[in-house]
CSV table of C-alpha atoms in Angstrom, one decimal:
chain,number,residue,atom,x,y,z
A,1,UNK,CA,60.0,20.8,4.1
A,2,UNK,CA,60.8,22.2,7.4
A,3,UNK,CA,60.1,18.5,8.8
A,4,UNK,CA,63.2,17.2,11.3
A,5,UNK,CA,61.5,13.5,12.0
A,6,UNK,CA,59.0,11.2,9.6
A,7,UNK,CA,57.7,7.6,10.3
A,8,UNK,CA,58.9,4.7,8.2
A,9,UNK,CA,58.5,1.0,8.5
A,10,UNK,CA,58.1,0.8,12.1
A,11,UNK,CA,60.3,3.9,13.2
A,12,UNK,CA,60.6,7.5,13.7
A,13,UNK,CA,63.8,8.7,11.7
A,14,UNK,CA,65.5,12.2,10.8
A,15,UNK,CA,63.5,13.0,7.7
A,16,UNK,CA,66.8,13.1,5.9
A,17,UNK,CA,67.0,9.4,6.3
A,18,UNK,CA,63.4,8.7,4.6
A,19,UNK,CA,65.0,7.2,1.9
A,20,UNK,CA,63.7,4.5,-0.5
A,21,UNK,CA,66.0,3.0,-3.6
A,22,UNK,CA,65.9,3.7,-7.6
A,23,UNK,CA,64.6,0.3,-8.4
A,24,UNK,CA,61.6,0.1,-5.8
A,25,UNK,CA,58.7,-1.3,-7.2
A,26,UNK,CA,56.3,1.4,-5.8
A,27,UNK,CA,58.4,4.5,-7.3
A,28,UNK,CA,59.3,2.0,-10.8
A,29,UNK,CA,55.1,1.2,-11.1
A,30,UNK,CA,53.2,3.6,-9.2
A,31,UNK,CA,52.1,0.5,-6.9
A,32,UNK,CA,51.5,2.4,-3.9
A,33,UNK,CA,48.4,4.3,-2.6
A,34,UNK,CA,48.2,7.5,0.0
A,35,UNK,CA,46.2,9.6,1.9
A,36,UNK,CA,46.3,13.6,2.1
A,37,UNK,CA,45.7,14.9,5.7
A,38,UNK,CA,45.7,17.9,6.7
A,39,UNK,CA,45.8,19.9,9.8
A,40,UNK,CA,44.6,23.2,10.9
A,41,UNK,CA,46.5,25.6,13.9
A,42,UNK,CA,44.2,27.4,15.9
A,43,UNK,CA,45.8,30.5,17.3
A,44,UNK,CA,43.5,31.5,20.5
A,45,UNK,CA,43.8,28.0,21.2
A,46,UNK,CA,47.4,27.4,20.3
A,47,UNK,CA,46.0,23.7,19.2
A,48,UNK,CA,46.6,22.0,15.5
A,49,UNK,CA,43.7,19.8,14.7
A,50,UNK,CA,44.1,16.6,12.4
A,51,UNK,CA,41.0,16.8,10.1
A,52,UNK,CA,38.7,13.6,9.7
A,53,UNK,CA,41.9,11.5,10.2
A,54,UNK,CA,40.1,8.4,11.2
A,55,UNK,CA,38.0,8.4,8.5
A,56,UNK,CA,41.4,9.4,6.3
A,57,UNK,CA,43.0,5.8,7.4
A,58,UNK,CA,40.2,4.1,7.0
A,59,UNK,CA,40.2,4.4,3.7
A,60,UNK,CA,43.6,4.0,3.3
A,61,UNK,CA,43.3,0.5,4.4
A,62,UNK,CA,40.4,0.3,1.6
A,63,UNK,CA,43.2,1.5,-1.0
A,64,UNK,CA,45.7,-0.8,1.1
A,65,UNK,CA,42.8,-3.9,0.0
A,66,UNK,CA,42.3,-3.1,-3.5
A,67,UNK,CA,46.0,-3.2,-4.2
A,68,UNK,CA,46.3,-6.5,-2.4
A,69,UNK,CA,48.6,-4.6,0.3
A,70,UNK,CA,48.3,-5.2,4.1
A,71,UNK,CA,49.9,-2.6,6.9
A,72,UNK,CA,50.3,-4.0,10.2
A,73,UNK,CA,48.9,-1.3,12.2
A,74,UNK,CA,45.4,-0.5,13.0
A,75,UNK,CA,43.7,2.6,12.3
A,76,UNK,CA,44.4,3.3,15.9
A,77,UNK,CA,47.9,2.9,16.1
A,78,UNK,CA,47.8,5.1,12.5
A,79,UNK,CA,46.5,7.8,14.4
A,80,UNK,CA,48.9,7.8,17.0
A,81,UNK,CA,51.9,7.9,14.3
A,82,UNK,CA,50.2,11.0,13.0
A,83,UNK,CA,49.5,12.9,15.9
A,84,UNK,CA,53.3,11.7,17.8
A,85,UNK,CA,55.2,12.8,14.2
A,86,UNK,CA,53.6,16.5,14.6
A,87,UNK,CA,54.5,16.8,18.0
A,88,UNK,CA,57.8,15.7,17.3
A,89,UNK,CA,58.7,18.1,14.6
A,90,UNK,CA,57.1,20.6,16.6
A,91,UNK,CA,54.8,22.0,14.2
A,92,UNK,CA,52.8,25.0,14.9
A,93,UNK,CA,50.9,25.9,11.7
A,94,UNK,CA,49.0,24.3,8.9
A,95,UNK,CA,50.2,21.3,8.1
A,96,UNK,CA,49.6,18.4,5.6
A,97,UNK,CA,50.0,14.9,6.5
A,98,UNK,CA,51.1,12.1,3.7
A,99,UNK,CA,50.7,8.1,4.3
A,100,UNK,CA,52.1,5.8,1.4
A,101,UNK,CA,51.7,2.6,1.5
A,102,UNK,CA,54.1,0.9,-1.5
A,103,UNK,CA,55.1,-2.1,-3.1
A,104,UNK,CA,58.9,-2.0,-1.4
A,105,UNK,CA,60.7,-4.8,-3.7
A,106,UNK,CA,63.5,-4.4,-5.8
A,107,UNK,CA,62.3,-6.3,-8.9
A,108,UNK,CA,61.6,-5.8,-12.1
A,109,UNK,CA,57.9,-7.0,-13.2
A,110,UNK,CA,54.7,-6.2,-13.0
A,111,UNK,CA,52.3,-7.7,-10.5
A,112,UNK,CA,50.6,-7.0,-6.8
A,113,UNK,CA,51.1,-10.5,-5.1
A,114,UNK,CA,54.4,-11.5,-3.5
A,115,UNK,CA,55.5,-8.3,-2.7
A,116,UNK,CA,57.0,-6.8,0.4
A,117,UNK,CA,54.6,-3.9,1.7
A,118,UNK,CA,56.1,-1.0,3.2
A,119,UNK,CA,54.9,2.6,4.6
A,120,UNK,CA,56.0,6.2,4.9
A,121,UNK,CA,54.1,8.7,6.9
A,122,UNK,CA,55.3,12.6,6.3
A,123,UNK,CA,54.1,15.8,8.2
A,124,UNK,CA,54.7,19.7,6.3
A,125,UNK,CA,53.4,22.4,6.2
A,126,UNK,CA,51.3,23.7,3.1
A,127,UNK,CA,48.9,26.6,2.4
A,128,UNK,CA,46.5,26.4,-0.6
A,129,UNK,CA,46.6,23.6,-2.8
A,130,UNK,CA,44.3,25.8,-5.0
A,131,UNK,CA,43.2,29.3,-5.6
A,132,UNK,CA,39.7,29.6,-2.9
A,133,UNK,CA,38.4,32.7,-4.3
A,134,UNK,CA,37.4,31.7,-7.4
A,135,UNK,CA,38.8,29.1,-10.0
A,136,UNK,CA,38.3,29.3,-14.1
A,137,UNK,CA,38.1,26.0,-15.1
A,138,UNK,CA,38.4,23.9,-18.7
A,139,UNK,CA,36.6,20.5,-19.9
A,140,UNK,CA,39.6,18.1,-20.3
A,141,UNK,CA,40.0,16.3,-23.7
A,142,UNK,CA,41.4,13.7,-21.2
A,143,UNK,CA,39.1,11.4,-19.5
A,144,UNK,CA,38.9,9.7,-16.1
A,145,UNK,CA,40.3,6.8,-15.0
A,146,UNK,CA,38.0,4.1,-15.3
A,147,UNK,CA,36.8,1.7,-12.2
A,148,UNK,CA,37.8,-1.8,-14.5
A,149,UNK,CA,41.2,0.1,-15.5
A,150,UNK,CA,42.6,1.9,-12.5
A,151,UNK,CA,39.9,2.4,-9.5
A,152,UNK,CA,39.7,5.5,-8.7
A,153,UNK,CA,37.9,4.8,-5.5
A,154,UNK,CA,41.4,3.9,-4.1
A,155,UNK,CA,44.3,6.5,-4.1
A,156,UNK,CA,46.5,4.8,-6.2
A,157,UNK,CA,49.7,5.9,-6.7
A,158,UNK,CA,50.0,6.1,-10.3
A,159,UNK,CA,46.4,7.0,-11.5
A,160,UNK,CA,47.2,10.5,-10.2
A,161,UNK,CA,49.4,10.6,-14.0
A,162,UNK,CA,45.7,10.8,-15.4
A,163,UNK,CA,45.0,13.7,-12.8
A,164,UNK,CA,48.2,15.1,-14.0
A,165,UNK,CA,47.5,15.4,-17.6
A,166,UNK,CA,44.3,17.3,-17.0
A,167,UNK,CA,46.2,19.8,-15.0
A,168,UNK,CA,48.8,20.4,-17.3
A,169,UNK,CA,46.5,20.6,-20.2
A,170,UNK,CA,44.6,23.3,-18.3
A,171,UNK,CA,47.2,25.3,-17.3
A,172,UNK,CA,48.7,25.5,-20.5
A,173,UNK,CA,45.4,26.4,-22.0
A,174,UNK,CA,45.0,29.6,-19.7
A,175,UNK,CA,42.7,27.7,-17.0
A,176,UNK,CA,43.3,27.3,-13.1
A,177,UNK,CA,42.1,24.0,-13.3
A,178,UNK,CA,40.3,20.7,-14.9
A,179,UNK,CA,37.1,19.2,-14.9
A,180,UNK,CA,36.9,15.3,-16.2
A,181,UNK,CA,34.3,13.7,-18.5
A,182,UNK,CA,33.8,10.2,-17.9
A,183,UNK,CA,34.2,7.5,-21.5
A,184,UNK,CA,30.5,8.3,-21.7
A,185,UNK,CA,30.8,11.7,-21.4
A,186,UNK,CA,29.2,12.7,-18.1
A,187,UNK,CA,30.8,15.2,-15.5
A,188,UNK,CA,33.2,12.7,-13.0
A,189,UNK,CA,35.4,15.8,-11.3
A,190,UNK,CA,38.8,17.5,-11.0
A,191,UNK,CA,41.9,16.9,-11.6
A,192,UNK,CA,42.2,15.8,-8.0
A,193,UNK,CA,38.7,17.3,-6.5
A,194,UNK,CA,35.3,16.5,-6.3
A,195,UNK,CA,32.7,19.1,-7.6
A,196,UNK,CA,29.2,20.4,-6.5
A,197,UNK,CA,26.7,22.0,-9.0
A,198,UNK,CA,24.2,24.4,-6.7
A,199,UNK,CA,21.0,24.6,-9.1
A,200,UNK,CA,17.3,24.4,-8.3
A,201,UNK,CA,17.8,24.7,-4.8
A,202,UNK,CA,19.9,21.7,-4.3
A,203,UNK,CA,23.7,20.7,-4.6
A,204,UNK,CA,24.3,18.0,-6.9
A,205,UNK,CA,27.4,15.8,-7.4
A,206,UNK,CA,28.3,12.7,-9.6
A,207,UNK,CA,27.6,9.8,-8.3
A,208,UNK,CA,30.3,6.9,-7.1
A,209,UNK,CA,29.7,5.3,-9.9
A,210,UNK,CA,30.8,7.9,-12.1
A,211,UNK,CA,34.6,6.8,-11.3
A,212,UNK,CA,35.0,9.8,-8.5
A,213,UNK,CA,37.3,9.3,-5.8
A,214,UNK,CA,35.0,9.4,-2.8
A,215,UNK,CA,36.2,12.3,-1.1
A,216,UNK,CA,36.3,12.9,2.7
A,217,UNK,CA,35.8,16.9,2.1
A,218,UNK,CA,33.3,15.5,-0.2
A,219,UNK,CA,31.2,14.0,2.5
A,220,UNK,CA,31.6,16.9,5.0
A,221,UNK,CA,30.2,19.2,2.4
A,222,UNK,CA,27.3,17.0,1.8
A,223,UNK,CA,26.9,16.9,6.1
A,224,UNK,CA,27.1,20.5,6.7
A,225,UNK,CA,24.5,21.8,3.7
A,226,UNK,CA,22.2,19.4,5.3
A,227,UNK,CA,22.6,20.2,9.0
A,228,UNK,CA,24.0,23.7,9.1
A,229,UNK,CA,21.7,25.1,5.7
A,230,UNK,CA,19.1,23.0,4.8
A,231,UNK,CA,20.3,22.0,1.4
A,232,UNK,CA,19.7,18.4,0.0
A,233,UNK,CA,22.6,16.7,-2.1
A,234,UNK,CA,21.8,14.7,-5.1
A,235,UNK,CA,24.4,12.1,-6.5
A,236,UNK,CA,23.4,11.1,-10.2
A,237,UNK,CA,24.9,11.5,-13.5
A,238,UNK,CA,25.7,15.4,-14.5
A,239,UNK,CA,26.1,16.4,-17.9
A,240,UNK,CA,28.8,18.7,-19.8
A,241,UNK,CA,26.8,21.4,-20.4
A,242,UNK,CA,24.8,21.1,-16.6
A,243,UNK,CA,28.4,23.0,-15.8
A,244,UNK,CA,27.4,26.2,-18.0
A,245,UNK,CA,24.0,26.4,-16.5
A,246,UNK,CA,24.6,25.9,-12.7
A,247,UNK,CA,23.7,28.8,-10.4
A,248,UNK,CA,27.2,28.1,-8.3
A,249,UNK,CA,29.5,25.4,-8.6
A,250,UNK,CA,32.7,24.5,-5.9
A,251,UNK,CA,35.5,22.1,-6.1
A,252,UNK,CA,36.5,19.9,-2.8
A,253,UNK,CA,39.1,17.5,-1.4
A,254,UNK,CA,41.7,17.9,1.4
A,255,UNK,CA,44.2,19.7,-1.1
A,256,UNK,CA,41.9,22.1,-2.2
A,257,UNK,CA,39.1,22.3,0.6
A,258,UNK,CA,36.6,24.4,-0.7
A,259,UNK,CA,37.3,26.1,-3.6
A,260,UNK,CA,34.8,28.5,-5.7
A,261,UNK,CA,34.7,27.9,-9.9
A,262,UNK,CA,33.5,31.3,-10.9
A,263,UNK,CA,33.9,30.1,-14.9
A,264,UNK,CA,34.0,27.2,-16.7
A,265,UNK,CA,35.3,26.8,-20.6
A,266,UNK,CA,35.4,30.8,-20.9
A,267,UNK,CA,31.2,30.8,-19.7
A,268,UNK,CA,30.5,32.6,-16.3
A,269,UNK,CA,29.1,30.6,-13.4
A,270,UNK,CA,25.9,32.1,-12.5
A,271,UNK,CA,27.0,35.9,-11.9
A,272,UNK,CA,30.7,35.0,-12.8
A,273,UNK,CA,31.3,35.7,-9.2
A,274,UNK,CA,31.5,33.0,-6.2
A,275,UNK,CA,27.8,32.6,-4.8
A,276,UNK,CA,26.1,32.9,-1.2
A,277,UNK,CA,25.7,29.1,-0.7
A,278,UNK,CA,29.6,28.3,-1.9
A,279,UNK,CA,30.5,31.0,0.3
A,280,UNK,CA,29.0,30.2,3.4
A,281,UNK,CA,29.7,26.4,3.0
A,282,UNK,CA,33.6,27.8,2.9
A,283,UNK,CA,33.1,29.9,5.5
A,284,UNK,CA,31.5,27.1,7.8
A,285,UNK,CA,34.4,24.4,6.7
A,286,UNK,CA,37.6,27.1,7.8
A,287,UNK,CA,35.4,26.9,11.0
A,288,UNK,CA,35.3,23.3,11.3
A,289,UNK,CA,38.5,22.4,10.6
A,290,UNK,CA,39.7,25.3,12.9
A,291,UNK,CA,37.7,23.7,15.8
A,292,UNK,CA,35.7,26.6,15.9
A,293,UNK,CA,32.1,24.3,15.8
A,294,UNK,CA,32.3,22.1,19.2
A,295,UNK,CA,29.6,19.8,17.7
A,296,UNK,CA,31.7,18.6,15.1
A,297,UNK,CA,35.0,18.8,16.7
A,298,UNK,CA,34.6,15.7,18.6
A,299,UNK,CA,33.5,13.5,15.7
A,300,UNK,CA,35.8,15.4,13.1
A,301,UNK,CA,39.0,17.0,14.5
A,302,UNK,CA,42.1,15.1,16.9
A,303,UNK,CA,43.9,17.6,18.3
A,304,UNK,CA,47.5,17.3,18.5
A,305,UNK,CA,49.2,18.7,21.2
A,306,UNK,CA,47.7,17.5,24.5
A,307,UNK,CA,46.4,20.1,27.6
């Protein structure tokens, strides 16, 4: 971390002072929830764009709700944290951006209410969370989180020990990565990623009710194949072996942004090589998030350092 400042509680510190004690209640029982945000350096314009961060905070403060936790800033004020804590540490490259909000009592005990709510905003840089040229991919034996055990539509803290069995299982097993069945068997997503199926002309993708983690890369994908190719996206239930048949599947999420699955459980995906519409929908997100597409980088991308 090459990082010299981070926010906490209030207050920009020297990042070797971000430090939170053994018997926390966040670090102790996972009860805390984040965001991953990352940012993208444009070199002809010598400008890092902040990707989506609005939308990013917002539903951080929907975690922040479902935990019973309450930040005292708005999603304005979050912004400005984000985009003062870059130019503060100066950073001229790709960088990823990590909220938490946590439970900051030390007690022992389980519970939400009564707590002491505190927050920790970090800026690093980071390259590819995943391999983007193609990914061989395994069916987990584990299975998702469910919505009446730990939500998945918030970014809970702990539930990302279910994302971490998956990974580990498939990495051991000779995969690059996991995809997760649901208790009634149907497709839910990565280990931390949503996934697209491309198949009769149209990109599919579980629906929210298939205890996915409704992703912000997630949406953008199902923006651009509308507006920039044409191609519809259907949210309902996918099936196991809907994987094997697919003419192109991709995994998304900040972390791994778009990322090609060329194989899954030792069967090729369509050709066994990463497909025209994957591709282009890649090549049209680096874009994006580079500023390169004017239309969307008004809604989409808050540039840091000011002209």
């Amino acid at each position: 971390m090459n990082a010299k400042e981070l926010f906490m509680n209030g207050e920009f510190i020297p990042a070797n002072k971000g430090i939170i004690s053994v018997r926390t209640h966040g670090f102790a029982y996972g009860t805390g929830c984040f965001e991953g945000i990352r940012g993208y350096w444009n070199e002809e314009e010598q400008q890092l764009y902040l990707f989506r961060l609005r939308e990013h905070y917002e539903r951080l403060l929907r975690s922040c709700k479902i935990l019973s936790m309450s930040l005292p800033y708005s999603v304005e004020q979050l912004i400005e944290q984000s985009t003062e804590l870059v130019r503060r540490n100066g950073q001229h490259e790709d960088v990823y951006l990590r909220p938490v909000a946590y439970k900051g009592d030390e007690i022992i005990g389980v519970k939400l209410h009564d707590l002491r709510d505190d927050y920790i905003l970090t800026s690093e840089p980071l390259g590819n969370y995943v391999e983007i040229t193609g990914l061989r991919c395994g069916v987990s034996s584990w299975r998702r989180i469910d919505d009446n055990a730990m939500p998945a539509r918030a970014k809970i803290c702990g539930s990302y020990v279910n994302a971490a069995f998956a990974k580990t299982e498939a990495l051991q097993n000779g995969f690059d990565e996991a995809i997760m069945l649901t208790h009634e068997g149907n497709v839910s997503e990565g280990s931390a990623e949503n996934i697209f199926l491309y198949t009769n002309g149209e990109l599919v993708t579980p629906a929210p009710t298939e205890n996915i983690l409704l992703g912000i890369t997630r949406d953008t994908v199902i923006k651009i194949a509308e507006r920039e190719l044409g191609i519809p996206t259907r949210e309902r239930p996918v099936d196991r072996t809907e994987l094997y048949l697919a003419d192109e599947i991709l995994l998304c999420g900040t972390g791994a942004q778009i990322a090609p699955v060329i194989e899954v459980d030792r069967r090729p995906v369509g050709s066994g090589k990463v497909g025209p519409v994957v591709r282009r929908l890649q090549e049209l997100y680096f874009d994006i998030v580079r500023g390169k597409h004017p239309e969307y980088s008004a809604q989409w991308c808050t540039p840091v350092y000011k002209k």
